[in-house]
Amino acid sequence: MSSTLTAGIRAQLTAALETAARTLEVADVPDLELGRAKGVEHGDYASSAGLKLARELRQAPQQIAERLAAAIEIPDGAAEAVPDRGYVNFRLTTAWLQRLVAEIATHGPGYGSSDLGRGERLQVEFLSVNPTGPLHIGHGRGAILGDALARLLEFTGHKPEREYYVNDQNTQARMFGESVYARLHGEPPPERGYAGEYVSELAEMARHDLPGIEKVPHDEAEPRLRAYAIGVMVDRIRTTVGRLEVGYDEWFPESRLWQEGLPQQAIERLRESGHLKEREGALWFGDEEGDEEDRVVIRSNGDPTYFASDIGYLLSRFESRQFNRVIEVWGADHHGYVPRMRAAAAALGLDPQKLVIILNQMVNLKEGKMSKRAGRFVTLDELVDQVGADAVRYFYLLRSPDTTIEFDLELALKQSNENPVYYAQYAHARLFNVELTAAQRHPRLRDDAEVSLLVHPWELDVARQLAFWPEVVEDATRLMEPHRIPYYVHDLATAVHRFYHAGNEEGDYRVVVDDAQLTRARLELCRAARHTLKTALDLIGVSAPERM
């Protein structure tokens, strides 16, 4: 695969610009901030290099930009450099865009992948809600965000392992067990217990699957009921997320940490380093300066808190299992816990920068009720039943994690271009249909394509969007922002639809025409766009249908 496909054009232009700056005797070249141009009149990429280097070179920015544009050598004639008021603008050349189309069509789905991660072994831990009830629509966002991140990391040369941390012995888990026990004996759940109908269902299932459990004393029955009910709920969670094409490499139980002695080891290490202190009969964590809010590790009654498990979980991942980085996807309601966990990592002698925590905001339904249980608690299964897995995944990834989602049910169900999922998938189906039409009209098209025939603006606009793909992947991975992928999908789909409509308006511009050579060239563009569109949809877990 050529350097164009693996590195991307932005990286090549950046390198060429930096080399040109050195020819101007710039000793230490700063970041010249090459990015996409803000308007088509400025080309495809732009750098404020003239402004950046003005102080060091003691020249007017426009003069520096002119010198840079004259000195720059761009590989493969990929772009033309034009000085513009202190900026250096780059416009991708027609010849290079034509060659790119041929390369992508030849290499197919690998376009945009890279070895950015160099085999880095890391963990993506996401969703991990207490297995004490059905997943609701808010939970789905974390599941899809974590899964899309893992897909991106794999595509860019990392080795991510997906993990669900199963809280099977914390306070909520024990309250869950007590609730099932109460229902088993025909009693109301305890205060702050679980009152859903599913709890009564679990009690009846336990009565059947654990014969005689209702006659067992409470202290023996509750742990057995808790383990049974959590096992059932974990299976249900696995089934629900599976409907969204989300899977895990590991379902890691909290109890395993204590069996392996990791929380105990972490507590002892923090005690020896002076990060723990006793107060009011309890054991507290706080950093040495006392700036971080203290946190209870062991309660005054001797019971450990979830924080005790969490510091053991840090040792499990960074030391026992030796992940280089850990990426956690949490709900935004955990924002106060982020500095605490980073402080704990540092106190344990771990690099807190390698603990990456991504928070995602709430999901609300824009309007209407979905079912009898709609309103405050709509299950994720109900949402998938209503609009399908593709719409759920696409809509959840359309916004940055720090933005609340207003899920528009009506829009998600529309079979029109207003629906962004339909719009993207229809572009792929159109590209596939063109292949069938071409095969019928020209059953013996040549293998190679004369891509120099691709000269119209709407054809080159598709190629231009294809050129941007590697940098979109790189930025989405480095910044851990999968929502950049559906943004790109929309841009590429727009270019594809425009290209297609040009043929509807003028017959000579259709992909399949009487001229077999021209048909073959346009078919090459369709194949390159289809490969890339499918790759992008795969990365966000959305299907690429061949017919709609």
Coordinates of C-alpha atoms in Angstrom, one line a residue:
M1 CA 0.0 0.0 0.0
S2 CA 1.5 3.4 -1.0
S3 CA 2.5 6.1 1.5
T4 CA -0.5 8.2 0.3
L5 CA -2.9 5.6 1.7
T6 CA -1.0 4.9 4.9
A7 CA 0.1 8.4 5.9
G8 CA -2.6 10.6 4.4
I9 CA -2.0 13.8 2.4
R10 CA -2.1 16.1 5.5
A11 CA 0.9 14.4 7.0
Q12 CA 2.8 14.7 3.7
L13 CA 2.0 18.4 3.3
T14 CA 3.0 19.1 6.9
A15 CA 6.4 17.4 6.4
A16 CA 7.0 19.3 3.1
L17 CA 6.1 22.6 4.8
E18 CA 8.4 22.0 7.7
T19 CA 11.2 21.0 5.3
A20 CA 10.7 24.3 3.4
A21 CA 10.8 26.3 6.7
R22 CA 14.2 24.8 7.4
T23 CA 15.5 26.0 4.0
L24 CA 14.6 29.5 5.3
E25 CA 17.1 28.7 8.2
V26 CA 14.4 28.4 10.8
A27 CA 16.3 26.5 13.5
D28 CA 13.5 25.2 15.6
V29 CA 10.3 24.8 13.5
P30 CA 7.2 25.4 15.5
D31 CA 3.8 23.8 14.9
L32 CA 2.8 25.5 11.6
E33 CA -0.8 24.5 12.2
L34 CA -1.7 23.0 8.9
G35 CA -5.4 22.3 8.8
R36 CA -8.4 22.2 6.4
A37 CA -9.0 25.5 4.7
K38 CA -12.1 27.4 6.0
G39 CA -13.4 28.1 2.5
V40 CA -13.0 26.6 -0.9
E41 CA -11.5 29.9 -2.1
H42 CA -8.5 29.1 0.1
G43 CA -8.0 25.7 -1.4
D44 CA -8.1 22.4 0.6
Y45 CA -5.5 23.1 3.4
A46 CA -4.1 26.2 4.9
S47 CA -1.2 27.1 7.3
S48 CA -0.5 30.4 9.1
A49 CA 3.2 29.7 8.6
G50 CA 4.0 33.2 7.5
L51 CA 2.5 34.7 10.7
K52 CA 4.1 32.0 12.8
L53 CA 7.6 32.6 11.6
A54 CA 7.5 36.4 11.3
R55 CA 9.2 37.1 14.6
E56 CA 12.0 34.7 14.1
L57 CA 12.7 35.6 10.5
R58 CA 12.0 39.3 11.0
Q59 CA 10.1 39.7 7.8
A60 CA 6.6 40.5 6.8
P61 CA 4.3 37.4 7.0
Q62 CA 3.3 37.7 3.3
Q63 CA 7.0 37.7 2.2
I64 CA 7.7 34.6 4.3
A65 CA 4.6 32.9 2.9
E66 CA 5.9 33.6 -0.6
R67 CA 9.3 32.3 0.2
L68 CA 7.8 29.1 1.6
A69 CA 5.5 28.6 -1.3
A70 CA 8.4 28.9 -3.7
A71 CA 10.6 26.5 -1.7
I72 CA 8.1 23.8 -0.9
E73 CA 8.5 20.5 -2.7
I74 CA 5.3 18.4 -2.5
P75 CA 5.7 14.7 -3.3
D76 CA 3.9 13.3 -6.3
G77 CA 2.7 16.8 -7.3
A78 CA -0.2 16.3 -4.9
A79 CA -0.9 19.9 -4.3
E80 CA -0.1 23.5 -5.3
A81 CA 1.1 26.0 -2.7
V82 CA -0.2 29.5 -2.9
P83 CA 0.8 32.4 -0.6
D84 CA -2.1 34.4 0.7
R85 CA -1.7 37.3 3.3
G86 CA 0.8 35.4 5.4
Y87 CA -0.9 32.1 4.9
V88 CA 0.3 29.2 2.7
N89 CA -2.8 27.6 1.1
F90 CA -2.7 24.2 -0.6
R91 CA -5.0 23.0 -3.3
L92 CA -5.0 19.3 -4.2
T93 CA -4.2 18.8 -7.9
T94 CA -6.6 17.1 -10.2
A95 CA -4.0 14.6 -11.4
W96 CA -3.2 13.5 -7.8
L97 CA -6.9 13.2 -6.9
Q98 CA -7.4 11.0 -10.0
R99 CA -4.5 8.7 -8.9
L100 CA -5.8 8.5 -5.4
V101 CA -9.1 7.2 -6.7
A102 CA -7.3 4.4 -8.5
E103 CA -5.2 3.5 -5.4
I104 CA -8.2 3.4 -3.1
A105 CA -10.3 1.3 -5.5
T106 CA -7.5 -1.2 -5.8
H107 CA -6.7 -1.5 -2.1
G108 CA -10.2 -1.3 -0.8
P109 CA -11.2 -1.5 2.9
G110 CA -7.6 -0.9 4.2
Y111 CA -7.6 2.7 3.2
G112 CA -7.3 5.0 6.3
S113 CA -5.9 2.3 8.6
S114 CA -2.5 2.8 10.1
D115 CA 0.1 1.7 12.6
L116 CA -0.5 4.7 14.8
G117 CA -0.7 2.5 17.9
R118 CA 2.3 0.4 17.1
G119 CA 0.7 -2.6 18.8
E120 CA 0.0 -0.7 22.1
R121 CA -1.9 -3.0 24.4
L122 CA -4.7 -1.1 26.2
Q123 CA -8.0 -1.7 27.9
V124 CA -11.3 0.0 27.1
E125 CA -13.6 -0.4 30.0
F126 CA -17.1 0.8 29.3
L127 CA -20.8 0.7 30.3
S128 CA -20.1 -1.4 33.5
V129 CA -23.4 -0.4 35.1
N130 CA -24.5 -2.2 38.2
P131 CA -26.1 -5.4 37.0
T132 CA -29.2 -4.8 39.1
G133 CA -31.7 -3.9 36.4
P134 CA -32.4 -3.6 32.7
L135 CA -30.3 -1.1 30.6
H136 CA -32.0 2.1 29.9
I137 CA -31.5 4.5 27.0
G138 CA -28.8 6.5 28.8
H139 CA -26.7 3.4 29.3
G140 CA -26.7 2.7 25.6
R141 CA -24.6 5.8 24.9
G142 CA -21.7 4.6 27.0
A143 CA -21.9 1.1 25.4
I144 CA -21.7 2.5 21.8
L145 CA -19.1 5.1 22.6
G146 CA -16.8 2.5 24.2
D147 CA -17.3 0.1 21.3
A148 CA -16.7 2.7 18.6
L149 CA -13.5 3.8 20.4
A150 CA -12.3 0.2 20.5
R151 CA -13.0 -0.2 16.8
L152 CA -11.0 2.9 16.0
L153 CA -8.1 1.8 18.1
E154 CA -8.0 -1.6 16.4
F155 CA -8.1 0.1 13.0
T156 CA -5.1 2.3 13.9
G157 CA -2.8 -0.4 15.1
H158 CA -3.6 -0.6 18.8
K159 CA -4.5 -3.8 20.6
P160 CA -7.6 -2.9 22.7
E161 CA -9.3 -5.3 25.1
R162 CA -13.0 -4.6 25.9
E163 CA -14.0 -5.1 29.5
Y164 CA -17.2 -4.9 31.5
Y165 CA -16.5 -4.5 35.2
V166 CA -19.2 -6.4 37.1
N167 CA -20.1 -4.9 40.5
D168 CA -21.2 -8.1 42.2
Q169 CA -20.5 -7.3 45.8
N170 CA -20.9 -3.6 46.4
T171 CA -23.7 -2.0 48.4
Q172 CA -26.1 -1.9 45.4
A173 CA -25.4 -5.6 44.7
R174 CA -26.2 -6.5 48.2
M175 CA -29.4 -4.4 48.2
F176 CA -30.3 -6.2 45.0
G177 CA -29.9 -9.5 46.7
E178 CA -32.0 -8.3 49.6
S179 CA -34.7 -7.2 47.2
V180 CA -34.9 -10.6 45.5
Y181 CA -34.9 -12.3 48.9
A182 CA -37.8 -10.1 50.0
R183 CA -39.8 -10.9 46.9
L184 CA -39.1 -14.6 47.3
H185 CA -40.8 -14.4 50.6
G186 CA -43.7 -12.3 49.4
E187 CA -42.5 -9.2 51.2
P188 CA -41.9 -5.6 49.9
P189 CA -38.4 -4.7 49.0
P190 CA -36.3 -3.0 51.7
E191 CA -36.0 0.8 51.8
R192 CA -33.9 2.0 48.8
G193 CA -34.2 -1.5 47.4
Y194 CA -35.3 -2.6 43.9
A195 CA -39.0 -2.6 43.2
G196 CA -39.4 -3.4 39.5
E197 CA -41.5 -6.3 38.3
Y198 CA -38.3 -8.0 37.0
V199 CA -37.2 -8.5 40.7
S200 CA -40.3 -10.6 41.4
E201 CA -39.6 -12.5 38.1
L202 CA -36.0 -13.2 39.3
A203 CA -37.4 -14.4 42.6
E204 CA -39.6 -16.9 40.9
M205 CA -36.8 -18.0 38.6
A206 CA -34.6 -18.6 41.6
R207 CA -37.4 -20.6 43.3
H208 CA -37.3 -22.9 40.3
D209 CA -33.6 -23.0 39.6
L210 CA -32.4 -23.1 43.2
P211 CA -34.7 -25.7 44.7
G212 CA -35.5 -25.1 48.4
I213 CA -33.9 -21.7 48.5
E214 CA -36.9 -20.2 50.2
K215 CA -36.2 -22.5 53.2
V216 CA -32.6 -21.5 53.6
P217 CA -31.7 -19.0 56.4
H218 CA -31.3 -15.4 55.3
D219 CA -27.6 -15.1 55.8
E220 CA -27.0 -18.1 53.5
A221 CA -29.8 -17.4 51.1
E222 CA -29.1 -13.8 50.3
P223 CA -25.5 -14.3 48.8
R224 CA -26.8 -17.2 46.7
L225 CA -29.8 -15.2 45.5
R226 CA -27.6 -12.2 44.8
A227 CA -25.1 -14.3 42.7
Y228 CA -28.0 -15.9 40.8
A229 CA -29.8 -12.7 40.1
I230 CA -26.6 -10.9 39.0
G231 CA -25.8 -13.8 36.7
V232 CA -29.2 -13.5 35.1
M233 CA -28.9 -9.8 34.7
V234 CA -25.4 -10.0 33.2
D235 CA -26.7 -12.5 30.6
R236 CA -29.5 -10.0 29.8
I237 CA -27.1 -7.1 29.5
R238 CA -24.9 -9.2 27.2
T239 CA -28.0 -10.0 25.0
T240 CA -29.1 -6.3 24.9
V241 CA -25.7 -4.9 23.9
G242 CA -25.2 -7.8 21.5
R243 CA -28.2 -6.5 19.6
L244 CA -26.2 -3.3 19.1
E245 CA -23.1 -5.3 17.9
V246 CA -21.3 -4.6 21.1
G247 CA -19.2 -7.4 22.6
Y248 CA -16.6 -7.8 25.4
D249 CA -13.4 -9.7 25.8
E250 CA -13.8 -9.9 29.5
W251 CA -16.7 -9.7 32.1
F252 CA -14.5 -9.0 35.1
P253 CA -16.2 -9.5 38.5
E254 CA -15.4 -7.2 41.4
S255 CA -15.2 -10.2 43.7
R256 CA -12.2 -11.5 41.8
L257 CA -10.2 -8.5 42.9
W258 CA -10.7 -9.5 46.6
Q259 CA -10.0 -13.1 45.8
E260 CA -6.7 -12.1 44.3
G261 CA -5.9 -9.8 47.2
L262 CA -5.5 -6.6 45.1
P263 CA -7.6 -4.1 47.1
Q264 CA -5.8 -5.3 50.2
Q265 CA -2.4 -4.9 48.5
A266 CA -3.4 -1.4 47.3
I267 CA -4.5 -0.3 50.8
E268 CA -1.3 -1.5 52.3
R269 CA 0.7 0.4 49.7
L270 CA -1.2 3.6 50.4
R271 CA -0.9 3.1 54.1
E272 CA 2.9 2.7 53.8
S273 CA 3.2 5.8 51.6
G274 CA 1.2 7.9 54.1
H275 CA -1.8 8.4 51.8
L276 CA -4.3 6.8 54.3
K277 CA -5.4 8.1 57.7
E278 CA -7.7 6.9 60.3
R279 CA -10.5 9.2 61.5
E280 CA -13.7 8.4 63.4
G281 CA -12.9 4.7 63.2
A282 CA -12.7 4.7 59.4
L283 CA -9.8 4.6 57.0
W284 CA -9.6 7.6 54.6
F285 CA -7.7 8.4 51.4
G286 CA -6.3 11.9 50.8
D287 CA -3.3 13.3 49.0
E288 CA -0.4 14.6 50.9
E289 CA -1.3 18.3 50.4
G290 CA -4.9 17.7 51.4
D291 CA -6.3 19.5 48.4
E292 CA -8.2 16.5 47.1
E293 CA -11.4 15.6 49.0
D294 CA -10.8 12.7 51.3
R295 CA -12.4 9.4 50.5
V296 CA -13.4 6.6 52.8
V297 CA -11.7 3.3 51.9
I298 CA -12.8 1.2 54.9
R299 CA -15.9 2.1 56.8
S300 CA -16.0 2.3 60.6
N301 CA -17.8 -1.0 60.7
G302 CA -14.9 -2.6 58.8
D303 CA -16.7 -2.9 55.5
P304 CA -14.7 -1.8 52.4
T305 CA -16.2 0.8 50.1
Y306 CA -16.4 0.7 46.3
F307 CA -13.3 3.0 46.3
A308 CA -11.3 0.1 48.0
S309 CA -12.3 -2.1 45.1
D310 CA -11.5 0.6 42.5
I311 CA -7.9 1.0 43.8
G312 CA -7.5 -2.7 43.6
Y313 CA -8.9 -2.6 40.1
L314 CA -6.1 -0.1 39.1
L315 CA -3.5 -2.6 40.2
S316 CA -5.2 -5.4 38.3
R317 CA -5.1 -3.6 35.1
F318 CA -1.8 -1.7 35.2
E319 CA 0.3 -4.2 37.1
S320 CA -1.2 -7.7 37.1
R321 CA -2.4 -7.5 33.5
Q322 CA 0.0 -4.8 32.4
F323 CA -2.1 -2.7 30.1
N324 CA -0.1 0.3 28.9
R325 CA -3.2 2.5 29.1
V326 CA -6.7 2.2 30.4
I327 CA -9.6 4.1 28.8
E328 CA -12.8 4.3 31.0
V329 CA -16.1 5.5 29.7
W330 CA -18.3 6.8 32.5
G331 CA -21.6 8.6 32.8
A332 CA -21.3 12.3 33.5
D333 CA -22.7 11.9 37.0
H334 CA -19.3 10.4 37.9
H335 CA -17.4 13.6 37.1
G336 CA -16.5 14.3 40.8
Y337 CA -14.8 10.9 41.0
V338 CA -12.3 11.5 38.1
P339 CA -9.7 13.6 40.1
R340 CA -10.1 11.1 43.0
M341 CA -9.2 8.1 40.8
R342 CA -6.3 10.0 39.2
A343 CA -5.0 11.0 42.6
A344 CA -5.3 7.4 43.7
A345 CA -3.3 6.2 40.7
A346 CA -0.5 8.6 41.4
A347 CA -0.4 7.7 45.1
L348 CA -0.1 4.0 44.0
G349 CA 2.9 4.9 41.9
L350 CA 1.1 4.6 38.6
D351 CA 1.1 7.2 35.8
P352 CA -2.2 9.0 36.1
Q353 CA -1.9 10.2 32.4
K354 CA -2.3 6.6 31.4
L355 CA -5.7 6.5 33.0
V356 CA -8.0 8.1 30.4
I357 CA -11.5 8.8 31.6
I358 CA -14.2 9.9 29.1
L359 CA -17.5 11.2 30.4
N360 CA -20.7 11.0 28.4
Q361 CA -23.8 13.1 29.1
M362 CA -27.5 12.0 29.4
V363 CA -29.8 10.9 26.7
N364 CA -33.4 12.2 26.5
L365 CA -36.3 11.3 24.2
K366 CA -37.2 14.4 22.2
E367 CA -40.9 13.8 22.4
G368 CA -43.6 11.2 22.9
K369 CA -43.8 7.9 24.8
M370 CA -42.5 4.7 23.5
S371 CA -44.3 2.2 25.7
K372 CA -46.2 1.8 29.0
R373 CA -42.9 2.2 30.8
A374 CA -41.9 5.3 28.9
G375 CA -40.9 8.6 30.5
R376 CA -38.2 8.4 33.2
F377 CA -37.2 4.8 32.4
V378 CA -37.2 3.6 28.8
T379 CA -35.2 0.5 28.3
L380 CA -32.5 0.2 25.7
D381 CA -34.2 -2.8 24.3
E382 CA -37.4 -0.8 23.7
L383 CA -35.4 1.8 21.8
V384 CA -33.8 -0.8 19.6
D385 CA -37.2 -2.4 19.0
Q386 CA -38.6 1.0 17.9
V387 CA -35.9 2.3 15.6
G388 CA -33.3 -0.4 15.0
A389 CA -29.7 -0.9 16.0
D390 CA -28.3 1.2 13.2
A391 CA -30.3 4.3 14.1
V392 CA -29.5 3.9 17.8
R393 CA -25.7 3.7 17.1
Y394 CA -25.6 6.5 14.6
F395 CA -27.7 8.9 16.6
Y396 CA -25.7 8.2 19.8
L397 CA -22.4 9.0 18.0
L398 CA -23.7 12.1 16.3
R399 CA -22.8 14.3 19.2
S400 CA -19.7 14.9 21.3
P401 CA -19.9 12.9 24.6
D402 CA -20.0 16.1 26.6
T403 CA -23.3 17.1 24.9
T404 CA -26.7 15.9 26.0
I405 CA -28.5 14.0 23.3
E406 CA -32.2 14.6 22.5
F407 CA -33.1 11.4 20.7
D408 CA -35.5 12.2 17.9
L409 CA -37.7 9.1 17.4
E410 CA -39.7 10.6 14.6
L411 CA -36.5 11.5 12.6
A412 CA -34.9 8.1 13.3
L413 CA -37.8 6.4 11.6
K414 CA -38.0 8.6 8.5
Q415 CA -37.1 7.1 5.2
S416 CA -35.8 10.3 3.8
N417 CA -32.7 12.4 3.5
E418 CA -33.6 14.2 6.6
N419 CA -32.6 11.1 8.6
P420 CA -28.8 11.1 8.7
V421 CA -28.7 7.3 8.9
Y422 CA -30.9 6.8 5.9
Y423 CA -28.9 9.5 4.0
A424 CA -25.6 7.7 4.6
Q425 CA -26.8 4.2 3.9
Y426 CA -28.7 5.3 0.8
A427 CA -25.4 6.8 -0.6
H428 CA -23.8 3.3 -0.1
A429 CA -26.7 1.5 -1.7
R430 CA -26.6 3.9 -4.7
L431 CA -22.9 3.2 -5.2
F432 CA -23.6 -0.5 -5.1
N433 CA -26.5 -0.3 -7.5
V434 CA -24.3 1.5 -10.0
E435 CA -22.1 -1.5 -10.1
L436 CA -25.1 -3.7 -11.1
T437 CA -26.2 -1.3 -13.8
A438 CA -22.7 -1.0 -15.2
A439 CA -22.4 -4.8 -15.4
Q440 CA -25.7 -5.0 -17.4
R441 CA -24.8 -2.3 -19.8
H442 CA -21.1 -3.2 -20.3
P443 CA -20.6 -6.8 -19.4
R444 CA -16.9 -6.8 -20.5
L445 CA -15.4 -3.6 -18.9
R446 CA -11.6 -3.6 -18.8
D447 CA -9.8 -4.2 -15.5
D448 CA -7.9 -0.9 -15.4
A449 CA -9.5 2.5 -15.4
E450 CA -8.5 5.7 -17.2
V451 CA -8.9 7.9 -14.1
S452 CA -7.7 11.0 -16.1
L453 CA -11.3 11.1 -17.4
L454 CA -12.6 12.2 -14.0
V455 CA -12.5 16.0 -14.5
H456 CA -15.9 17.3 -13.4
P457 CA -16.2 19.3 -10.1
W458 CA -18.7 16.8 -8.6
E459 CA -16.4 13.9 -9.4
L460 CA -13.3 15.6 -8.0
D461 CA -15.3 16.6 -4.9
V462 CA -15.9 12.9 -4.1
A463 CA -12.2 12.3 -4.6
R464 CA -11.4 15.3 -2.3
Q465 CA -13.5 13.8 0.5
L466 CA -11.7 10.5 0.1
A467 CA -8.4 12.3 0.5
F468 CA -9.5 13.6 3.9
W469 CA -10.3 10.2 5.3
P470 CA -7.0 9.2 6.8
E471 CA -6.7 12.4 8.9
V472 CA -10.3 12.0 10.1
V473 CA -9.4 8.6 11.4
E474 CA -6.2 9.8 13.0
D475 CA -7.8 12.8 14.7
A476 CA -10.7 10.7 16.0
T477 CA -8.3 8.2 17.5
R478 CA -5.8 10.7 19.0
L479 CA -8.5 12.8 20.5
M480 CA -10.7 9.8 21.3
E481 CA -13.7 11.4 19.5
P482 CA -15.6 8.8 17.5
H483 CA -18.3 11.3 16.7
R484 CA -15.9 12.7 14.0
I485 CA -16.6 9.5 12.0
P486 CA -20.4 10.1 11.4
Y487 CA -19.6 13.8 10.6
Y488 CA -17.2 12.5 7.9
V489 CA -19.8 9.9 6.7
H490 CA -22.3 12.8 6.2
D491 CA -19.7 14.8 4.2
L492 CA -18.8 11.9 2.0
A493 CA -22.4 10.9 1.5
T494 CA -23.2 14.5 0.5
A495 CA -20.5 14.5 -2.2
V496 CA -21.8 11.1 -3.4
H497 CA -25.4 12.3 -3.7
R498 CA -24.3 15.4 -5.5
F499 CA -22.2 13.3 -7.9
Y500 CA -25.2 11.0 -8.5
H501 CA -27.7 13.9 -9.0
A502 CA -25.4 15.5 -11.6
G503 CA -26.2 12.4 -13.8
N504 CA -29.9 12.7 -13.1
E505 CA -29.9 16.3 -14.4
E506 CA -27.7 15.6 -17.4
G507 CA -27.5 12.2 -18.9
D508 CA -23.9 12.6 -20.1
Y509 CA -22.8 12.9 -16.5
R510 CA -24.3 9.6 -15.4
V511 CA -21.9 6.9 -14.2
V512 CA -23.1 4.4 -16.8
V513 CA -23.0 5.9 -20.3
D514 CA -22.5 4.5 -23.8
D515 CA -18.7 5.2 -23.6
A516 CA -17.3 2.1 -21.9
Q517 CA -14.0 3.8 -21.0
L518 CA -15.8 6.7 -19.3
T519 CA -18.1 4.4 -17.5
R520 CA -15.1 2.4 -16.2
A521 CA -13.4 5.6 -14.9
R522 CA -16.6 6.7 -13.0
L523 CA -17.1 3.2 -11.7
E524 CA -13.6 3.4 -10.2
L525 CA -14.7 6.5 -8.3
C526 CA -17.8 4.7 -7.2
R527 CA -15.8 1.8 -5.9
A528 CA -13.3 4.0 -4.0
A529 CA -16.2 5.9 -2.4
R530 CA -18.1 2.7 -1.6
H531 CA -15.1 1.1 0.1
T532 CA -14.4 4.1 2.2
L533 CA -18.0 4.7 3.1
K534 CA -18.4 1.1 4.2
T535 CA -15.2 1.3 6.2
A536 CA -16.4 4.4 8.0
L537 CA -19.8 2.8 8.8
D538 CA -18.1 -0.3 10.0
L539 CA -16.0 1.8 12.5
I540 CA -19.2 3.1 14.1
G541 CA -20.9 -0.3 13.9
V542 CA -23.6 0.7 11.4
S543 CA -24.5 -1.5 8.5
A544 CA -23.8 -0.6 4.8
P545 CA -26.8 -2.0 2.9
E546 CA -26.5 -2.9 -0.8
R547 CA -30.2 -2.2 -1.5
M548 CA -32.8 0.1 0.1

